mmCIF file of C-alpha atoms in Angstrom:
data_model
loop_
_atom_site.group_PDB
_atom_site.id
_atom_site.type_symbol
_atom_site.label_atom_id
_atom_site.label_comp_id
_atom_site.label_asym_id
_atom_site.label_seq_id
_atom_site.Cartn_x
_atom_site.Cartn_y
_atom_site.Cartn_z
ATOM 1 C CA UNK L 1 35.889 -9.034 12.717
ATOM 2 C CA UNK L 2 33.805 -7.197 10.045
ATOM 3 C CA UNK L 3 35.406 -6.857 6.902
ATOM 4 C CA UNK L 4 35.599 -3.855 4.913
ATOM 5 C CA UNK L 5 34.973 -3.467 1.255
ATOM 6 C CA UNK L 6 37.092 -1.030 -0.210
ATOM 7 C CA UNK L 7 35.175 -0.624 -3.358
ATOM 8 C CA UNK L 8 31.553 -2.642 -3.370
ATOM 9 C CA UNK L 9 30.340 -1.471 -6.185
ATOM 10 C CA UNK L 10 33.237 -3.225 -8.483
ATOM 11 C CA UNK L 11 34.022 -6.184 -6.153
ATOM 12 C CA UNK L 12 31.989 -8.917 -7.883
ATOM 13 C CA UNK L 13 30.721 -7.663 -11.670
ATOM 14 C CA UNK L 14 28.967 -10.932 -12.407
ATOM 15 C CA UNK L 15 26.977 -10.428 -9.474
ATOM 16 C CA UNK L 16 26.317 -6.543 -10.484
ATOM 17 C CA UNK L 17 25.816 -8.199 -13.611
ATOM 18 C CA UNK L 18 22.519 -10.751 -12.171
ATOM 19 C CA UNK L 19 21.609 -8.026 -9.639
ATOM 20 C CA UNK L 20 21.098 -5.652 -12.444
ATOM 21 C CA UNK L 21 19.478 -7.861 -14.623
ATOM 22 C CA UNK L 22 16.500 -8.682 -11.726
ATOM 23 C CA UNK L 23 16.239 -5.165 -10.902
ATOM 24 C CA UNK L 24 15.009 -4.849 -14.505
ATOM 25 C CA UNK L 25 12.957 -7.803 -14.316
ATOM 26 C CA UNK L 26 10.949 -6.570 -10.946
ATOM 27 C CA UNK L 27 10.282 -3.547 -13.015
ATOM 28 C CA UNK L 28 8.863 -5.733 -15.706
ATOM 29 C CA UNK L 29 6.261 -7.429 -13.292
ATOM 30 C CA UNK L 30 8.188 -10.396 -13.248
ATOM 31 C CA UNK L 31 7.971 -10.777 -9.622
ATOM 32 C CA UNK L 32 7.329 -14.385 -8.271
ATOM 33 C CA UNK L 33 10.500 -15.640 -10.852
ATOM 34 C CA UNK L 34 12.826 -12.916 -9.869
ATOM 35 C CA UNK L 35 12.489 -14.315 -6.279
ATOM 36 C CA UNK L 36 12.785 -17.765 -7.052
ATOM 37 C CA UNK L 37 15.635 -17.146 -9.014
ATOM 38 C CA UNK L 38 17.017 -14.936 -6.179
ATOM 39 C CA UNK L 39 16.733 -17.175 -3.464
ATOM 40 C CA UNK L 40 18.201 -19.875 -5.807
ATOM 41 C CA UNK L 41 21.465 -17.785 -5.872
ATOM 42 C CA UNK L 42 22.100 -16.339 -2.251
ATOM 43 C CA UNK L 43 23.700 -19.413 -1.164
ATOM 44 C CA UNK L 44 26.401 -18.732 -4.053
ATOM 45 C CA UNK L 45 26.880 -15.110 -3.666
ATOM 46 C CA UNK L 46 29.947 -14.730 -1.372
ATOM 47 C CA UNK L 47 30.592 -11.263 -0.323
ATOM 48 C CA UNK L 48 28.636 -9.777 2.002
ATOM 49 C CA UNK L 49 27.504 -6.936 0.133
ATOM 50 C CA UNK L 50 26.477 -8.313 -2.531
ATOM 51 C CA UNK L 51 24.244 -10.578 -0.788
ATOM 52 C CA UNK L 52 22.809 -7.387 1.186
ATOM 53 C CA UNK L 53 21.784 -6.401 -1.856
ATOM 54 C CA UNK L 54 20.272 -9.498 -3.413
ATOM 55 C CA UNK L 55 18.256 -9.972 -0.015
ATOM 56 C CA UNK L 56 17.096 -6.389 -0.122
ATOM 57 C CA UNK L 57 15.547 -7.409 -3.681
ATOM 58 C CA UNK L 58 13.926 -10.298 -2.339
ATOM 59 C CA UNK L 59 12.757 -7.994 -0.052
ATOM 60 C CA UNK L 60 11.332 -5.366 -2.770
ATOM 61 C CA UNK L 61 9.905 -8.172 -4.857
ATOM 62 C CA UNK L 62 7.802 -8.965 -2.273
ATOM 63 C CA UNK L 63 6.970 -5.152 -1.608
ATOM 64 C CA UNK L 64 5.538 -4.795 -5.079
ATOM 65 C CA UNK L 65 3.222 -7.718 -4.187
ATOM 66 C CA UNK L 66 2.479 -6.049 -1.468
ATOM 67 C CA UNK L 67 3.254 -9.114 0.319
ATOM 68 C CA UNK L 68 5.268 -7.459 3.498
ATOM 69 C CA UNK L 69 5.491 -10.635 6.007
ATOM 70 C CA UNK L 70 7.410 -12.532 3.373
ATOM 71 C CA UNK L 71 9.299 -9.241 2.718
ATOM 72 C CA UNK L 72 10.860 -8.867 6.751
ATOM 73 C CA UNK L 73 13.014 -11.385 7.214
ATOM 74 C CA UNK L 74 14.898 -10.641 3.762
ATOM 75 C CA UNK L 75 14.786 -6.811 4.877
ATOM 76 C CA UNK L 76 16.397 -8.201 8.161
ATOM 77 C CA UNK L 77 19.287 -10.554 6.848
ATOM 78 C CA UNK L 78 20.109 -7.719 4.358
ATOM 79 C CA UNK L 79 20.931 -5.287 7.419
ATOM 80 C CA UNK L 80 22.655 -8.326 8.903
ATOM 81 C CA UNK L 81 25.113 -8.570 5.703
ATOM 82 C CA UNK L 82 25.416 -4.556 5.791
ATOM 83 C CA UNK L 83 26.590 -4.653 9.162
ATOM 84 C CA UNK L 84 29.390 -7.301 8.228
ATOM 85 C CA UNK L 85 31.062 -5.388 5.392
ATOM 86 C CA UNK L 86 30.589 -2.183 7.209
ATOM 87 C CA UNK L 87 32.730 0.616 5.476
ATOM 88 C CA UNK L 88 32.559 4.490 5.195
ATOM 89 C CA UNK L 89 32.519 4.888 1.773
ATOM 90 C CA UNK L 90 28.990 6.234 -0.538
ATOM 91 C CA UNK L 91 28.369 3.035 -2.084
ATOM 92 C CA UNK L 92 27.944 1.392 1.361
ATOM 93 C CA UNK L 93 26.005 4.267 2.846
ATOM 94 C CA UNK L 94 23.850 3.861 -0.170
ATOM 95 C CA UNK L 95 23.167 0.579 0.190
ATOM 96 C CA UNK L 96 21.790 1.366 3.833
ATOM 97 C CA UNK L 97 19.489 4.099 2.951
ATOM 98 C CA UNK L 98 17.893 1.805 0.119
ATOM 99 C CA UNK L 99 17.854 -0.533 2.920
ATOM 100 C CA UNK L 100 16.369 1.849 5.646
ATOM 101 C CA UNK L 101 13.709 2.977 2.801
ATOM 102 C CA UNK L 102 12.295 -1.007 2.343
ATOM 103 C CA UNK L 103 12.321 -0.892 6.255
ATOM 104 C CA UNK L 104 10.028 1.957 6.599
ATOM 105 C CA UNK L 105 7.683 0.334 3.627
ATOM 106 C CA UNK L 106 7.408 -3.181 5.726
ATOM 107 C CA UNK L 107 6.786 -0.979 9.343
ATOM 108 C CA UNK L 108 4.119 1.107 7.568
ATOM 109 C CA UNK L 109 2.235 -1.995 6.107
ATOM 110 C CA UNK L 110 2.949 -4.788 8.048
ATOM 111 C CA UNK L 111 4.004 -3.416 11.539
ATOM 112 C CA UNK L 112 1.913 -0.443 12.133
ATOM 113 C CA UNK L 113 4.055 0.957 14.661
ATOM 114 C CA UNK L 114 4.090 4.573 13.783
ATOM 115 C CA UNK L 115 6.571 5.572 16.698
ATOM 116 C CA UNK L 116 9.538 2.621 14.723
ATOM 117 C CA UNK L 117 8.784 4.234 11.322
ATOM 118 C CA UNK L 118 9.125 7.767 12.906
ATOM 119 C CA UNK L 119 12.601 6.551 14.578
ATOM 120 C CA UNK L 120 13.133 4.934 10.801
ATOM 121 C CA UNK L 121 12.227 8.536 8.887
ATOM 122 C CA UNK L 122 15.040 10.436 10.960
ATOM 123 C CA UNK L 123 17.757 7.921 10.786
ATOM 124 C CA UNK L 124 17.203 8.083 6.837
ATOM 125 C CA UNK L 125 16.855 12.144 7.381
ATOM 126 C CA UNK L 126 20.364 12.386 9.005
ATOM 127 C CA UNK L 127 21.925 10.054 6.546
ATOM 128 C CA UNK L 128 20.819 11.488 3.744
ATOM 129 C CA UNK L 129 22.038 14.925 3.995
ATOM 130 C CA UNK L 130 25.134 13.583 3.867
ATOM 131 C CA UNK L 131 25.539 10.539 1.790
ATOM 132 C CA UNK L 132 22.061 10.598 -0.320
ATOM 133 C CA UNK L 133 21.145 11.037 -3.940
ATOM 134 C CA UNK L 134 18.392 12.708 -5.679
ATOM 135 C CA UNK L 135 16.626 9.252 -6.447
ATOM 136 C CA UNK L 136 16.859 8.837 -2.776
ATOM 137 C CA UNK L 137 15.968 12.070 -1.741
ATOM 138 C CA UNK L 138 12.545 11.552 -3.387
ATOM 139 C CA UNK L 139 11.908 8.050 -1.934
ATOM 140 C CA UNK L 140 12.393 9.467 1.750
ATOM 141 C CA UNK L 141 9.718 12.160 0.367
ATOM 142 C CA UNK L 142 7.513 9.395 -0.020
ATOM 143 C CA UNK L 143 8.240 7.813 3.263
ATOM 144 C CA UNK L 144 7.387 11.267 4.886
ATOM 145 C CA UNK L 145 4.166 11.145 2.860
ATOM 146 C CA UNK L 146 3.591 7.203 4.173
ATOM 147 C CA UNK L 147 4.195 8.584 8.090
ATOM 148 C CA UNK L 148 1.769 11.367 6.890
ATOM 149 C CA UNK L 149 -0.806 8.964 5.869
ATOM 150 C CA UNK L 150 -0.647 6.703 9.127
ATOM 151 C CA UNK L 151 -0.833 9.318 11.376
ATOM 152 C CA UNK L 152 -3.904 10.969 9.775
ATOM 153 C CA UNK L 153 -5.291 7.373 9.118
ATOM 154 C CA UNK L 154 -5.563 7.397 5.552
ATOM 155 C CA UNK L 155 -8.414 10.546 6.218
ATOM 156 C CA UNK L 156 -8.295 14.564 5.488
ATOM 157 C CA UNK L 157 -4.568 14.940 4.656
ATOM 158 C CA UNK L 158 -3.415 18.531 5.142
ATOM 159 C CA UNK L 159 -2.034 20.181 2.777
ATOM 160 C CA UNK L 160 1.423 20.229 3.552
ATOM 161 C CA UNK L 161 1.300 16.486 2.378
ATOM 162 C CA UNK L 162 0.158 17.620 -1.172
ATOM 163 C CA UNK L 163 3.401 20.227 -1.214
ATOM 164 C CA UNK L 164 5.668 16.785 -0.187
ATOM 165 C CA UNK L 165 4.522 15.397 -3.084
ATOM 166 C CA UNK L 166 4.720 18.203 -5.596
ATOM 167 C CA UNK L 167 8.016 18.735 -4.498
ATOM 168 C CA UNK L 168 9.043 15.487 -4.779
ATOM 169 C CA UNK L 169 7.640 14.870 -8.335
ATOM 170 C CA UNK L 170 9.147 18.059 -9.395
ATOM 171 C CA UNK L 171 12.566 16.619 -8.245
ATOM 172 C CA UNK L 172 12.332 13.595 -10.564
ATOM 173 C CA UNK L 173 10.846 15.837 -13.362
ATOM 174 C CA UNK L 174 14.317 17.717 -13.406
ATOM 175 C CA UNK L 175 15.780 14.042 -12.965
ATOM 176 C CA UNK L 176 14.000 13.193 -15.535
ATOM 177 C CA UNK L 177 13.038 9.372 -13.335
ATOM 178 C CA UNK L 178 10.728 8.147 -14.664
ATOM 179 C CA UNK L 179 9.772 5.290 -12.214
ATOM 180 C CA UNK L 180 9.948 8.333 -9.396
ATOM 181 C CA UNK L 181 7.519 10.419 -11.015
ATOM 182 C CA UNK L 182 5.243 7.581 -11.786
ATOM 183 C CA UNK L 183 5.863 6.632 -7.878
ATOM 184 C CA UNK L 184 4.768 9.784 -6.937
ATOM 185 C CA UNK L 185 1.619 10.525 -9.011
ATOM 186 C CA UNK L 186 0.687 7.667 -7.511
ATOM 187 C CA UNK L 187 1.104 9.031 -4.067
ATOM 188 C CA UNK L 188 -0.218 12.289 -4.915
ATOM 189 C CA UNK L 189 -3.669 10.625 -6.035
ATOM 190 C CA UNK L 190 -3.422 9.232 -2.631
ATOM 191 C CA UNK L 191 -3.639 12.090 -0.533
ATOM 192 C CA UNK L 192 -6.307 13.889 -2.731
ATOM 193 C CA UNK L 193 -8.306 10.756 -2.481
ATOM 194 C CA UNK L 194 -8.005 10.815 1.094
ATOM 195 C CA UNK L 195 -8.684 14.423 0.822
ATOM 196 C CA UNK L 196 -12.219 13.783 -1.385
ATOM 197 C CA UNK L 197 -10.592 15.723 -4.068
ATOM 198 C CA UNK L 198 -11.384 12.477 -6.180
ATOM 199 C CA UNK L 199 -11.548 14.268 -9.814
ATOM 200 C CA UNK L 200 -7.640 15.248 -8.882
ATOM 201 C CA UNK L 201 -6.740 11.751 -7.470
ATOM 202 C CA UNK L 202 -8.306 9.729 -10.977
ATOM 203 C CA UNK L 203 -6.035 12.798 -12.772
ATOM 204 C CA UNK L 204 -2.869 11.648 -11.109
ATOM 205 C CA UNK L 205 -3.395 8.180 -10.822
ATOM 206 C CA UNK L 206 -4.739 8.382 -14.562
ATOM 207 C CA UNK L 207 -1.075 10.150 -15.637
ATOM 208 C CA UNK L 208 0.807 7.444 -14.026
ATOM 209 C CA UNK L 209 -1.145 4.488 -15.450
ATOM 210 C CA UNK L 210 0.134 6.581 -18.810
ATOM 211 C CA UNK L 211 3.697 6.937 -18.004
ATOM 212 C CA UNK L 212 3.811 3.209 -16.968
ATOM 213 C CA UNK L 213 3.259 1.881 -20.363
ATOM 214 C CA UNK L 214 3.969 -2.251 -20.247
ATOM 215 C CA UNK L 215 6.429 -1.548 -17.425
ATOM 216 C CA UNK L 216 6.467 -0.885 -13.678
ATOM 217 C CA UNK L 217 3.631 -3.100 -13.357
ATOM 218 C CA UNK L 218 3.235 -2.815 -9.645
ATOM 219 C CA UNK L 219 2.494 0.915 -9.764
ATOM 220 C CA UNK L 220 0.371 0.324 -12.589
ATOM 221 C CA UNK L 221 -1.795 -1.914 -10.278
ATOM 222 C CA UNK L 222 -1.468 0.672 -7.445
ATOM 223 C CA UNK L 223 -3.375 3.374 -9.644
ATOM 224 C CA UNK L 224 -5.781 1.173 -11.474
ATOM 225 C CA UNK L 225 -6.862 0.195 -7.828
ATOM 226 C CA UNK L 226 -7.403 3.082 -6.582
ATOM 227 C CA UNK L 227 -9.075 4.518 -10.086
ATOM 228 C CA UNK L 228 -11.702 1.877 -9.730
ATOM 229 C CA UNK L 229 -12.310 3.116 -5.930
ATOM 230 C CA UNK L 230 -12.560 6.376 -6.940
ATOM 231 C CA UNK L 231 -15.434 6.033 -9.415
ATOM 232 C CA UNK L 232 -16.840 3.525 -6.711
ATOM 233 C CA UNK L 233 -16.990 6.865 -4.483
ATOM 234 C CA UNK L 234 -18.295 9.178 -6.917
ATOM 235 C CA UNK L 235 -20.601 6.052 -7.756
ATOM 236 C CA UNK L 236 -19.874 5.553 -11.124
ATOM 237 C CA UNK L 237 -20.327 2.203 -11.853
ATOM 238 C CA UNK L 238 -19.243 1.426 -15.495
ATOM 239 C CA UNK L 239 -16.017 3.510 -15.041
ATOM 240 C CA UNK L 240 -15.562 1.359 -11.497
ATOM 241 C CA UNK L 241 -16.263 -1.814 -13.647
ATOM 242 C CA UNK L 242 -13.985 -0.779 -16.208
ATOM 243 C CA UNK L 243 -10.556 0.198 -14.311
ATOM 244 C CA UNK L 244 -11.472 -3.101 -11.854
ATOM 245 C CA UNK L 245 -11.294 -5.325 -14.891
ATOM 246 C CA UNK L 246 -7.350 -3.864 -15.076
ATOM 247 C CA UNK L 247 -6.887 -4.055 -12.236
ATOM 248 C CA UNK L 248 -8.163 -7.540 -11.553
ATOM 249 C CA UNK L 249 -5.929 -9.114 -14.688
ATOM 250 C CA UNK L 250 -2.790 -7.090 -13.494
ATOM 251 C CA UNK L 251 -2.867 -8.258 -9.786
ATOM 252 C CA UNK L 252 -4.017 -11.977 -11.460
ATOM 253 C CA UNK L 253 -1.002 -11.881 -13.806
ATOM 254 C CA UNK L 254 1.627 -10.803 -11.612
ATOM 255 C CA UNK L 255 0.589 -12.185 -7.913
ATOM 256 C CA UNK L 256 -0.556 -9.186 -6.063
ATOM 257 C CA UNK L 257 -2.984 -10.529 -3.674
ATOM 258 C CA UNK L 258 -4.012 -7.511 -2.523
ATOM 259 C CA UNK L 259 -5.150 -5.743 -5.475
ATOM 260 C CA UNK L 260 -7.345 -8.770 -6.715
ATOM 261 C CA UNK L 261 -9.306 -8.595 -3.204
ATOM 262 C CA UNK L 262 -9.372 -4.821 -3.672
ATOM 263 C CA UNK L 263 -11.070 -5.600 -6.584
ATOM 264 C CA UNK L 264 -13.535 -8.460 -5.226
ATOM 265 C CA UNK L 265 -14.217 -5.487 -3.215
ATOM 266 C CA UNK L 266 -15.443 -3.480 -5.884
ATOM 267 C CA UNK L 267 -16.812 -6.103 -7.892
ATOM 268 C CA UNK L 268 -19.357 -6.782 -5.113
ATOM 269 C CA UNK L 269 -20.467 -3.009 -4.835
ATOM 270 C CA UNK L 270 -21.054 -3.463 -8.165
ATOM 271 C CA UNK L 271 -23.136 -5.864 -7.940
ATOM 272 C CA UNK L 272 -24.986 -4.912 -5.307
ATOM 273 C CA UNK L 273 -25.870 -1.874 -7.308
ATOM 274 C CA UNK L 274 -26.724 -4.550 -10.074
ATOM 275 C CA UNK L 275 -28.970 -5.954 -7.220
ATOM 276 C CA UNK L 276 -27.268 -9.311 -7.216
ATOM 277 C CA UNK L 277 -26.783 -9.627 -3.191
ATOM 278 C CA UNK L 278 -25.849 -13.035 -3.238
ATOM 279 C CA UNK L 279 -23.174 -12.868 -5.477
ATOM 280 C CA UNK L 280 -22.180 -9.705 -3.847
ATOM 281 C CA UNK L 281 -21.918 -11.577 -0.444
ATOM 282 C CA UNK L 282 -19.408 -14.249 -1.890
ATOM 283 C CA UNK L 283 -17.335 -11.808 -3.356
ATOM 284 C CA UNK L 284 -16.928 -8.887 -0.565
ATOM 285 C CA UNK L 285 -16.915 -11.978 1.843
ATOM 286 C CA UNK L 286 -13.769 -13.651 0.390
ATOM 287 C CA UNK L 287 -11.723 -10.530 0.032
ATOM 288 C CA UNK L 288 -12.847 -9.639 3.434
ATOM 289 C CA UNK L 289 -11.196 -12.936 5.009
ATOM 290 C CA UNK L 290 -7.883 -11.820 3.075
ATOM 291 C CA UNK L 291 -7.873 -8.607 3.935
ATOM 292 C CA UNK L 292 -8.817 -9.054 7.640
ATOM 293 C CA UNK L 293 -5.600 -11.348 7.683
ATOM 294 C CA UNK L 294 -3.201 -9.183 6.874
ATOM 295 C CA UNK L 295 -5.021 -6.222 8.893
ATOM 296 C CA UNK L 296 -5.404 -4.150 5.777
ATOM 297 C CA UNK L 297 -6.447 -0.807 6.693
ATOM 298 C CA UNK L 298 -8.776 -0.385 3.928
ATOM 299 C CA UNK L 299 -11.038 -2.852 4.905
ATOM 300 C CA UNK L 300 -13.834 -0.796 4.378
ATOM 301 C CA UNK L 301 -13.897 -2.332 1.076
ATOM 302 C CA UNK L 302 -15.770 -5.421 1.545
ATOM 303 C CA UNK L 303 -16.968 -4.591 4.866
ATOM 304 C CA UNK L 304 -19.744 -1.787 3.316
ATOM 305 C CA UNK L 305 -21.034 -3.939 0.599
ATOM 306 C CA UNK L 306 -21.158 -6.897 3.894
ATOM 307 C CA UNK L 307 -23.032 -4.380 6.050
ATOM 308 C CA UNK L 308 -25.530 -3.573 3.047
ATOM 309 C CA UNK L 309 -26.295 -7.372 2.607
ATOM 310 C CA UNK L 310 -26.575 -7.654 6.745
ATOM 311 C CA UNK L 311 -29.199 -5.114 6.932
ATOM 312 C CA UNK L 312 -31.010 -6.470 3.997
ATOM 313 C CA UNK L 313 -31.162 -9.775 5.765
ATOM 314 C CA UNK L 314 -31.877 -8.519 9.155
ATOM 315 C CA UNK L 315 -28.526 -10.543 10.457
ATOM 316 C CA UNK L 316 -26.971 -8.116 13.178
ATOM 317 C CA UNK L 317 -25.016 -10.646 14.582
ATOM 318 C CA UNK L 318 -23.085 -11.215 11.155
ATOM 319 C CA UNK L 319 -23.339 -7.292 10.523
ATOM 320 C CA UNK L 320 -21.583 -6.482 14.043
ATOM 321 C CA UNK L 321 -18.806 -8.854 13.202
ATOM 322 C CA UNK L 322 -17.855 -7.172 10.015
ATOM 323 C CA UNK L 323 -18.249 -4.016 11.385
ATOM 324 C CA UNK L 324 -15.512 -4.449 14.270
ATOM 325 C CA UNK L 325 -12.546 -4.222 12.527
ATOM 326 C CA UNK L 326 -13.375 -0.898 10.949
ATOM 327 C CA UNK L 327 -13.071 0.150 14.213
ATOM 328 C CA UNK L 328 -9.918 -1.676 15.221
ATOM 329 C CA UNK L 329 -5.835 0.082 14.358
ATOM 330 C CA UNK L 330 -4.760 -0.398 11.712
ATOM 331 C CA UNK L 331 -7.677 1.483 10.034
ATOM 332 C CA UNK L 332 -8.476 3.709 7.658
ATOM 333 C CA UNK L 333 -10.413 7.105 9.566
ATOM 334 C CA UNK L 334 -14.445 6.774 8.189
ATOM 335 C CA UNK L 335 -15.741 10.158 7.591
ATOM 336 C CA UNK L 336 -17.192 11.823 10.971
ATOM 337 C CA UNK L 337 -21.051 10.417 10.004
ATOM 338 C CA UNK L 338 -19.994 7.683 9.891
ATOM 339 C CA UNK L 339 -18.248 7.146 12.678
ATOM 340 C CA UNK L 340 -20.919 8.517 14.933
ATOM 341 C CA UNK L 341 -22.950 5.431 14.218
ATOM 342 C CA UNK L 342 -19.935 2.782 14.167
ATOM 343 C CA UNK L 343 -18.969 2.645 17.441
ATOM 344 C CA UNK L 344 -22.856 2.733 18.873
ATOM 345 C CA UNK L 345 -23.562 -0.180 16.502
ATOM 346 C CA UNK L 346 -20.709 -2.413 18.073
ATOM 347 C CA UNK L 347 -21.683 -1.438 21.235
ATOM 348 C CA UNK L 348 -24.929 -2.575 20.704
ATOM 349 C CA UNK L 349 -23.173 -6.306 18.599
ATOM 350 C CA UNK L 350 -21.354 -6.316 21.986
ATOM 351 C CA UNK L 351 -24.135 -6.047 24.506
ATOM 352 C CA UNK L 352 -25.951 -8.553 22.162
ATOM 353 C CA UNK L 353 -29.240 -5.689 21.882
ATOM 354 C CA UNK L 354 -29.901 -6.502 18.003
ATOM 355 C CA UNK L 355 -32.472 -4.042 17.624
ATOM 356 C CA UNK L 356 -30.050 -1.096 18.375
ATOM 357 C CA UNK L 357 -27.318 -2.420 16.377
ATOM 358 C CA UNK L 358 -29.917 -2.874 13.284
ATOM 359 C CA UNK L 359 -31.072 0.915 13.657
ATOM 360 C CA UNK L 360 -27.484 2.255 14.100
ATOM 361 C CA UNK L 361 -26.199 -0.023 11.336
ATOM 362 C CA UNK L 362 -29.464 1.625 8.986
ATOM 363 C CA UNK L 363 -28.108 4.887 9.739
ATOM 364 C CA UNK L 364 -24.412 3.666 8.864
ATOM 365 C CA UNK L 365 -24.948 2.726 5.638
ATOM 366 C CA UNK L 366 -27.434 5.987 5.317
ATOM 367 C CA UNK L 367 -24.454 7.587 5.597
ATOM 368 C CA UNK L 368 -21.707 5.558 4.006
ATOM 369 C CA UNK L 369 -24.397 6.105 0.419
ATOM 370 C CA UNK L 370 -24.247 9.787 0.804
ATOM 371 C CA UNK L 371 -20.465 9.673 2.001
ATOM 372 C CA UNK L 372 -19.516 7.738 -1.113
ATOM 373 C CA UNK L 373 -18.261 4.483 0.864
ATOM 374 C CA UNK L 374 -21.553 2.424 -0.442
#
């Protein structure tokens, strides 16, 4: 029989108390000892709720490492706990909202099934017109805006996804949250990156990096990243070396994998505009392997500086292999001239005719110099 907590939010203070005191502590960057410390305590924390919510920091940890495997199965034995102390009271609702929100995160980035984070968005949508708050509200806003991004694949938002954003950010203005307005400058430099509006996207993500000061490190790395890829596109290289130095200590410092392949990324475009191919191979190759792991849809990254070095060498066979994934879900969209020579230069890597995969992987990165993806 489930048990019912009459008032969660008071049953256990000490445990408020620790929970409280990691919240802070994620926010600080301290990521990697927050779950240690975490894990360390679950097997002492008695009440179901509390342990919901200890487990759904786990969980978040991870998510601002944007490590989202490790992330599930914390996501998963919080709902378990929920579902134990299930009550009708706010506090409990609350709890599964937050809960629902981490959910949608891990389905976007790990899962890639858009029809479970679609089925995710209007469970949140019905519970929050009755139980949410304001901090919530603007969270789902940015799970709208993550659905928004998968189904365009990360290419020509509309425009409505620029008005979810300013709405939202206008919401935590008046709440005067300031981890939800740097959360959503973040976004909105997103979606006008994805847009090509790039001197807007290096404006917002330039205004969070500012509001972030020393803390919410793992939205700081968010908009360093995608600073340095912005001057990558408008091909400004000592502006792309500049914010990829940032970002490269930030992810370094506080474990987020990602980021410091994001930047091996850039550092190799760099230096293959420095004309150092080798060591541009070694570095777009190794974040390549990490990113092809964890099917990162922006592998584009090392993939273009890859293809360069491919068509330098002549090596099609290499050059079709690093080309496949940008055409395999989960991927970011390439613009349209771009994609009218991808597929007829795997087709050729398939069919093993090297001289037709060569010419349509010239006109590829023809394209990907003028597009600003090389």
């Amino acid at each position: 029989m489930a048990t019912t907590l009459s008032n969660p939010d008071t049953t256990l203070p000490n445990h408020n108390d620790f929970l409280d005191q990691c919240r802070q502590r994620i926010s600080s960057g301290a990521f990697n000892n927050v779950i240690a410390d975490l894990v360390n305590a679950l097997p002492n924390i008695s009440d179901a709720f509390s342990s919901a919510q200890a487990n759904l920091l786990v969980a978040d940890a991870y998510l601002q490492q944007k490590q989202f495997s490790p992330a599930l199965p914390y996501m998963k034995e919080a709902e378990v706990h929920l579902e134990r102390c299930r009550a009708s009271n706010p506090a409990w609702f609350g709890l599964k909202i937050d809960c629902l929100m981490t959910k949608a995160w891990i389905i976007y980035f790990n899962l890639h099934h858009s029809q479970n984070l679609d089925d995710c968005l209007n469970e949140l949508n019905e519970l929050l017109l009755e139980y949410g708050n304001n901090r919530q509200r603007m969270a789902f806003f940015s799970v709208v805006s993550l659905g928004m991004l998968r189904r365009y694949q990360w290419y020509n938002l509309p425009l409505e996804a620029i008005s979810h954003s300013q709405y939202s950010y206008e919401l935590a203005r008046q709440e005067n949250n300031l981890q939800a307005m740097i959360s959503v400058l973040g976004e909105l430099g997103m979606i006008h990156m994805f847009r090509n509006e790039l001197k807007l996207a290096i404006q917002a993500f330039s205004k969070a990096v500012e509001l972030c000061g020393e803390k919410e490190i793992g939205f700081k790395a968010i908009s360093t990243n995608y600073i340095a890829v912005c001057y990558r596109m408008l091909n400004k290289v000592s502006e792309c070396e500049h914010w990829t130095i940032q970002t490269l200590a930030l992810a370094r410092a506080h474990g987020v994998k990602v980021y410091e392949e994001h930047a091996n990324s850039n550092l190799a475009w760099i230096q293959i505009k420095r004309g150092n191919l080798l060591t541009a191979e070694e570095l777009a190759r190794n974040s390549y392997d990490y990113l092809d792991k964890v099917q990162h849809p922006f592998i584009w990254l090392p993939v273009m500086p890859l293809l360069y070095v491919c068509l330098k060498n002549g090596d099609w066979r290499q050059a079709g292999k690093y080309a496949f994934p940008l055409y395999t879900p989960p991927r970011k969209r390439l613009p349209d001239s771009m994609e009218a020579h991808l597929l007829p230069m795997v087709n050729a890597w398939l069919a093993d005719d090297g001289e037709n995969c060569l010419q349509q992987l010239k006109m590829l990165i023809q394209e990907a110099e003028i597009t600003g993806h090389l």
